[in-house]
CSV table of C-alpha atoms and ligand atoms in Angstrom, one decimal:
chain,number,residue,atom,x,y,z
O,261,MET,CA,116.9,122.5,106.2
O,262,LYS,CA,120.3,122.6,104.5
O,263,SER,CA,121.2,119.0,105.1
O,264,VAL,CA,119.2,115.8,105.8
O,265,THR,CA,121.6,114.6,108.5
O,266,GLY,CA,119.5,113.5,111.5
O,267,ALA,CA,116.3,114.5,109.8
O,268,GLY,CA,113.1,112.4,109.7
O,269,VAL,CA,112.3,111.8,106.0
O,270,VAL,CA,109.5,110.1,104.1
O,271,VAL,CA,110.0,109.1,100.5
O,272,THR,CA,106.9,107.9,98.6
O,273,GLY,CA,107.4,105.6,95.7
O,274,GLY,CA,110.7,104.7,97.3
O,275,GLY,CA,110.6,101.1,96.1
O,276,SER,CA,112.3,101.7,92.8
O,277,GLY,CA,113.9,104.3,90.6
O,278,ILE,CA,114.4,107.9,91.8
O,279,GLY,CA,112.7,107.2,95.1
O,280,ALA,CA,115.0,104.3,95.9
O,281,ALA,CA,118.0,106.4,95.0
O,282,LEU,CA,116.7,109.3,97.2
O,283,ALA,CA,116.1,106.9,100.2
O,284,ARG,CA,119.5,105.3,100.0
O,285,ARG,CA,121.3,108.7,99.6
O,286,PHE,CA,119.3,110.3,102.5
O,287,ALA,CA,120.1,107.3,104.7
O,288,ALA,CA,123.8,107.5,103.7
O,289,GLU,CA,123.8,111.1,104.8
O,290,GLY,CA,122.5,110.2,108.2
O,291,ALA,CA,118.7,110.7,107.8
O,292,ARG,CA,116.1,108.5,109.4
O,293,VAL,CA,114.0,107.4,106.4
O,294,VAL,CA,110.5,105.9,105.9
O,295,VAL,CA,110.5,104.2,102.6
O,296,ASN,CA,107.0,104.0,101.2
O,297,ASP,CA,105.8,102.2,98.1
O,298,LEU,CA,102.6,100.7,96.8
O,299,ASP,CA,104.7,97.6,96.3
O,300,ALA,CA,105.4,96.7,100.0
O,301,GLU,CA,108.0,94.1,99.1
O,302,ALA,CA,110.0,96.6,97.0
O,303,ALA,CA,109.8,99.2,99.9
O,304,ARG,CA,111.2,96.5,102.3
O,305,THR,CA,114.0,95.6,100.0
O,306,VAL,CA,115.0,99.2,99.5
O,307,ALA,CA,114.7,100.0,103.3
O,308,ASP,CA,116.9,96.9,104.0
O,309,SER,CA,119.5,98.2,101.5
O,310,CYS,CA,119.6,101.6,103.4
O,311,GLY,CA,120.9,100.1,106.6
O,312,ALA,CA,119.7,100.6,110.2
O,313,GLY,CA,118.3,104.1,109.5
O,314,ALA,CA,115.4,103.1,107.3
O,315,VAL,CA,112.0,101.4,107.7
O,316,PRO,CA,109.5,100.3,105.1
O,317,VAL,CA,105.9,101.4,105.1
O,318,GLY,CA,104.1,99.8,102.3
O,319,GLY,CA,100.8,101.1,100.9
O,320,ASP,CA,99.2,103.8,98.7
O,321,ALA,CA,100.5,107.3,99.0
O,322,ALA,CA,97.9,109.0,96.9
O,323,GLY,CA,94.3,108.4,98.2
O,324,GLU,CA,93.0,110.2,101.3
O,325,GLU,CA,93.1,107.1,103.5
O,326,GLY,CA,96.5,105.9,102.2
O,327,VAL,CA,98.2,109.2,102.8
O,328,ALA,CA,96.7,109.5,106.3
O,329,ALA,CA,97.9,106.0,107.2
O,330,LEU,CA,101.4,106.7,105.8
O,331,ILE,CA,101.8,109.9,107.7
O,332,CYS,CA,100.5,108.4,110.9
O,333,ALA,CA,102.9,105.4,110.5
O,334,ALA,CA,105.8,107.8,109.7
O,335,ARG,CA,105.1,110.0,112.7
O,336,ARG,CA,105.2,106.8,114.9
O,337,GLU,CA,108.6,106.0,113.4
O,338,LEU,CA,110.2,109.4,113.2
O,339,GLY,CA,108.4,111.7,115.6
O,340,GLU,CA,107.5,114.8,113.4
O,341,ILE,CA,108.4,114.5,109.7
O,342,ASP,CA,111.1,117.0,108.8
O,343,LEU,CA,111.1,116.3,105.0
O,344,TYR,CA,108.4,114.7,102.9
O,345,CYS,CA,109.3,113.7,99.4
O,346,ALA,CA,106.1,113.3,97.3
O,347,ASN,CA,107.9,111.3,94.7
O,348,ALA,CA,105.5,108.5,93.6
O,349,GLY,CA,104.2,109.1,90.1
O,350,ILE,CA,102.7,107.4,87.2
O,351,ALA,CA,103.0,107.9,83.4
O,352,THR,CA,100.1,106.9,81.1
O,353,THR,CA,100.0,107.4,77.4
O,354,GLY,CA,97.7,109.1,74.9
O,355,GLY,CA,95.7,112.3,74.6
O,356,PRO,CA,92.1,113.2,75.4
O,357,GLU,CA,91.0,109.8,74.0
O,358,ALA,CA,92.9,108.0,76.8
O,359,ALA,CA,90.6,106.2,79.3
O,360,GLU,CA,89.0,108.1,82.1
O,361,ALA,CA,90.7,105.7,84.5
O,362,ASP,CA,94.1,106.7,83.3
O,363,TRP,CA,93.3,110.4,83.6
O,364,ASP,CA,91.9,109.9,87.0
O,365,ALA,CA,94.8,107.8,88.2
O,366,SER,CA,97.2,110.5,86.9
O,367,TRP,CA,95.4,113.2,88.9
O,368,GLN,CA,95.3,111.1,92.0
O,369,VAL,CA,99.0,110.0,92.1
O,370,ASN,CA,100.7,113.0,90.4
O,371,VAL,CA,98.7,115.8,92.0
O,372,MET,CA,96.2,114.9,94.8
O,373,ALA,CA,98.8,112.8,96.6
O,374,HIS,CA,100.8,116.1,97.1
O,375,VAL,CA,97.8,118.0,98.2
O,376,ARG,CA,96.7,115.4,100.7
O,377,ALA,CA,100.1,115.1,102.2
O,378,ALA,CA,100.5,118.9,102.5
O,379,ARG,CA,97.0,119.1,104.2
O,380,LEU,CA,98.2,116.8,107.0
O,381,LEU,CA,101.7,118.1,107.3
O,382,ILE,CA,101.2,121.9,107.2
O,383,ASP,CA,99.6,122.6,110.6
O,384,PRO,CA,102.3,120.9,112.8
O,385,TRP,CA,105.0,122.4,110.5
O,386,LEU,CA,103.6,126.0,110.9
O,387,GLU,CA,103.3,125.4,114.7
O,388,ARG,CA,107.0,124.6,115.0
O,389,GLY,CA,108.0,127.0,112.3
O,390,SER,CA,109.8,124.5,110.0
O,391,GLY,CA,109.0,121.8,107.4
O,392,HIS,CA,110.3,120.8,104.0
O,393,LEU,CA,108.3,119.4,101.1
O,394,ILE,CA,110.0,118.1,97.9
O,395,SER,CA,107.8,117.2,95.0
O,396,THR,CA,109.2,115.0,92.2
O,397,VAL,CA,107.6,116.8,89.3
O,398,SER,CA,109.4,116.5,85.9
O,399,ALA,CA,110.7,118.6,83.1
O,400,ALA,CA,107.2,117.8,81.7
O,401,GLY,CA,105.8,120.1,84.3
O,402,LEU,CA,107.9,123.0,83.0
O,403,LEU,CA,107.7,122.1,79.3
O,404,SER,CA,105.6,119.2,78.0
O,405,MET,CA,106.0,115.5,77.2
O,406,LEU,CA,105.0,114.2,73.7
O,407,GLY,CA,102.6,111.3,73.6
O,408,THR,CA,101.1,111.8,77.1
O,409,ALA,CA,98.7,114.6,77.7
O,410,ALA,CA,97.7,113.3,81.2
O,411,TYR,CA,101.4,113.3,82.4
O,412,SER,CA,102.0,116.8,80.9
O,413,ALA,CA,98.9,118.3,82.4
O,414,THR,CA,99.2,116.7,85.9
O,415,LYS,CA,102.9,117.5,86.2
O,416,HIS,CA,102.1,121.1,85.4
O,417,ALA,CA,99.5,121.0,88.1
O,418,ALA,CA,102.0,119.4,90.6
O,419,LEU,CA,104.4,122.3,89.8
O,420,ALA,CA,101.7,124.9,90.3
O,421,PHE,CA,100.7,123.4,93.6
O,422,ALA,CA,104.3,123.3,94.8
O,423,GLU,CA,104.7,127.0,93.7
O,424,TRP,CA,101.5,127.9,95.6
O,425,MET,CA,102.8,126.2,98.8
O,426,ALA,CA,106.2,128.1,98.5
O,427,ILE,CA,104.4,131.4,97.9
O,428,THR,CA,102.0,130.9,100.7
O,429,TYR,CA,104.2,129.5,103.4
O,430,GLY,CA,107.8,130.6,102.5
O,431,HIS,CA,107.9,133.3,105.2
O,432,ARG,CA,106.7,130.9,107.9
O,433,GLY,CA,109.6,128.5,107.8
O,434,ILE,CA,108.3,126.1,105.1
O,435,THR,CA,110.6,125.1,102.3
O,436,VAL,CA,109.1,123.7,99.1
O,437,GLN,CA,111.2,122.4,96.2
O,438,ALA,CA,110.4,120.7,92.9
O,439,ILE,CA,112.6,118.2,91.2
O,440,CYS,CA,112.3,118.5,87.4
O,441,PRO,CA,114.4,116.0,85.5
O,442,MET,CA,114.2,115.0,81.9
O,443,GLY,CA,114.8,111.3,81.3
O,444,VAL,CA,116.0,109.1,84.1
O,445,ARG,CA,116.7,105.4,83.6
O,446,THR,CA,114.0,103.8,85.9
O,447,GLY,CA,111.1,101.4,85.5
O,448,MET,CA,109.2,104.4,84.0
O,449,LEU,CA,111.8,104.8,81.2
O,450,ASP,CA,113.2,101.3,80.7
O,451,GLY,CA,114.4,101.7,77.2
O,452,SER,CA,111.5,99.8,75.7
O,453,ASN,CA,109.6,102.8,74.2
O,454,PRO,CA,111.3,103.9,70.9
O,455,VAL,CA,109.6,107.3,71.0
O,456,ALA,CA,110.8,108.1,74.5
O,457,GLU,CA,114.3,106.9,73.5
O,458,LYS,CA,114.3,109.1,70.4
O,459,LEU,CA,113.2,112.1,72.5
O,460,LEU,CA,115.4,111.6,75.6
O,461,GLY,CA,117.9,108.9,74.7
O,462,ASP,CA,121.2,110.9,74.8
O,463,SER,CA,120.3,112.9,77.9
O,464,VAL,CA,119.0,110.0,80.1
O,465,ILE,CA,120.7,110.0,83.5
O,466,GLN,CA,120.8,107.5,86.3
O,467,PRO,CA,118.7,107.9,89.5
O,468,ASP,CA,121.8,108.4,91.6
O,469,ALA,CA,122.5,111.6,89.6
O,470,VAL,CA,119.0,112.8,90.6
O,471,ALA,CA,119.9,112.1,94.2
O,472,ASP,CA,123.2,114.1,93.8
O,473,ALA,CA,121.2,117.0,92.5
O,474,VAL,CA,118.7,116.8,95.3
O,475,ILE,CA,121.4,116.8,98.0
O,476,ALA,CA,122.9,119.9,96.3
O,477,GLY,CA,119.4,121.4,95.9
O,478,ILE,CA,118.6,121.0,99.6
O,479,ALA,CA,121.9,122.7,100.5
O,480,ASP,CA,121.3,125.7,98.2
O,481,GLY,CA,117.5,125.9,98.9
O,482,ARG,CA,116.5,126.9,95.3
O,483,PHE,CA,112.9,126.0,94.4
O,484,LEU,CA,113.7,124.2,91.1
O,485,ILE,CA,116.0,121.3,91.4
O,486,LEU,CA,117.2,120.6,87.8
O,487,PRO,CA,119.3,117.4,87.4
O,488,HIS,CA,119.5,118.3,83.7
O,489,PRO,CA,120.7,121.9,84.0
O,490,GLU,CA,119.8,122.6,80.3
O,491,VAL,CA,116.1,122.5,81.3
O,492,ALA,CA,116.5,126.0,82.7
O,493,GLY,CA,117.3,127.4,79.3
O,494,MET,CA,114.4,125.5,77.7
O,495,TYR,CA,112.0,126.8,80.3
O,496,ALA,CA,113.1,130.4,79.8
O,497,GLY,CA,112.8,129.9,76.0
O,498,ARG,CA,109.3,128.6,76.4
O,499,ALA,CA,108.3,131.7,78.4
O,500,ALA,CA,110.1,134.2,76.2
O,501,GLU,CA,109.1,132.9,72.8
O,502,THR,CA,106.1,130.6,73.3
O,503,ASP,CA,105.1,130.3,69.7
O,504,ARG,CA,108.7,129.5,68.6
O,505,TRP,CA,108.8,126.8,71.4
O,506,LEU,CA,105.4,125.4,70.3
O,507,ARG,CA,106.7,125.2,66.7
O,508,GLY,CA,109.8,123.4,67.8
O,509,MET,CA,107.8,120.9,69.9
O,510,ASN,CA,105.4,120.3,67.0
O,511,SER,CA,108.4,119.6,64.7
O,512,LEU,CA,109.6,117.0,67.2
O,513,GLN,CA,106.0,115.5,67.3
O,514,ARG,CA,106.2,115.2,63.5
O,515,ASP,CA,109.6,113.5,63.7
O,516,VAL,CA,108.2,111.0,66.2
O,517,GLU,CA,105.1,110.3,64.0
O,518,GLU,CA,107.5,109.3,61.2
O,519,LEU,CA,109.0,106.7,63.5
O,520,SER,CA,105.7,104.8,63.8
J,173,NAD,N1,112.0,108.2,84.9
J,173,NAD,C1,111.9,109.4,84.4
J,173,NAD,O1,112.4,109.7,83.2
J,173,NAD,C2,111.3,110.6,85.1
J,173,NAD,C3,111.5,111.9,84.7
J,173,NAD,C4,111.0,113.0,85.4
J,173,NAD,C5,110.2,112.7,86.5
J,173,NAD,N2,110.0,111.5,86.9
J,173,NAD,C6,109.1,111.3,88.1
J,173,NAD,O2,109.9,110.6,89.1
J,173,NAD,C7,109.0,110.0,90.0
J,173,NAD,C8,109.5,108.6,90.3
J,173,NAD,O3,109.4,107.8,89.1
J,173,NAD,P1,110.5,106.8,88.6
J,173,NAD,O4,111.0,107.3,87.3
J,173,NAD,O5,111.5,106.5,89.7
J,173,NAD,O6,109.6,105.6,88.2
J,173,NAD,P2,109.4,104.1,88.9
J,173,NAD,O7,108.2,103.6,88.2
J,173,NAD,O8,110.7,103.4,88.9
J,173,NAD,O9,109.0,104.4,90.4
J,173,NAD,C9,107.8,104.9,90.8
J,173,NAD,C10,107.4,104.1,92.1
J,173,NAD,O10,106.2,104.7,92.6
J,173,NAD,C11,105.4,103.7,93.1
J,173,NAD,N3,104.0,104.1,93.1
J,173,NAD,C12,103.2,104.3,92.1
J,173,NAD,N4,102.0,104.7,92.6
J,173,NAD,C13,102.1,104.8,93.9
J,173,NAD,C14,101.2,105.1,95.0
J,173,NAD,N5,99.9,105.4,94.7
J,173,NAD,N6,101.6,105.0,96.3
J,173,NAD,C15,102.9,104.6,96.5
J,173,NAD,N7,103.8,104.3,95.6
J,173,NAD,C16,103.4,104.4,94.3
J,173,NAD,C17,105.6,102.5,92.1
J,173,NAD,O11,105.3,101.3,92.7
J,173,NAD,C18,107.1,102.7,91.8
J,173,NAD,O12,107.9,101.9,92.7
J,173,NAD,C19,107.6,110.0,89.4
J,173,NAD,O13,106.9,111.1,90.0
J,173,NAD,C20,107.9,110.4,87.9
J,173,NAD,O14,106.9,111.0,87.3
J,173,NAD,C21,110.5,110.4,86.3
């Protein structure tokens, strides 16, 4: 798929932030959009703002039952799903000492949500020879994010899963792409965290800029969609000179510790 015009699209976590921007842009481009969010009211508000081409489907997009219910409702609305955007995500703070519940929720929403959706989507897509999965990962999935081990680890896992899907099904008509932004001004990065602001402040972009990058990314088909193009150089630097990259990140960590 090079354009979403006429496509049946699902956006999870579409009630705010990046997901809301994606839903609105896809609808403006002529897609039929199912806007999902755990916050059903938020999903409804965003779907209403998209015009006639969008419907809300509130509910969980991570657990096995929630994903099954969402995909079933979306198929009722759209026929087969052409594009599934696994966008819902959560960010918790801390390292290994963080609560089991935070680690578990991060795995469920940031990783297993993608696995469970793919499990239900892949057979019909292989049968018809086309299907498109876009995962909202993060630059944290290519690099790391200070202060949050669960986010960094689960976003790496989400990226690994998306790569695996692309490798395994790329020759059978399935397109898989990963959106990997740095800071985006949303509920997740609302300006209230001084550490995040120090790390990301100058480079923070608006959700609409992510939607622009996604539309361009769908047109060119590249696996990595990088709304902050400089992330490509950082990722290459991490791979080529891992110890230098780790020293640089550790130096940032020490700067951040001085803030608190
Ligand atoms: N904001 C950033 O700086 C940034 C940067 C890189 C990647 N991301 C990723 O972008 C995605 C969207 O985040 P955002 O920044 O728009 O944050 P956000 O908090 O504004 O939006 C996330 C939405 O997901 C919904 N959600 C959470 N769990 C859900 C579930 N189980 N089922 C359905 N909906 C659920 C929330 O209700 C919320 O509306 C996430 O995957 C996040 O990790 C964000």
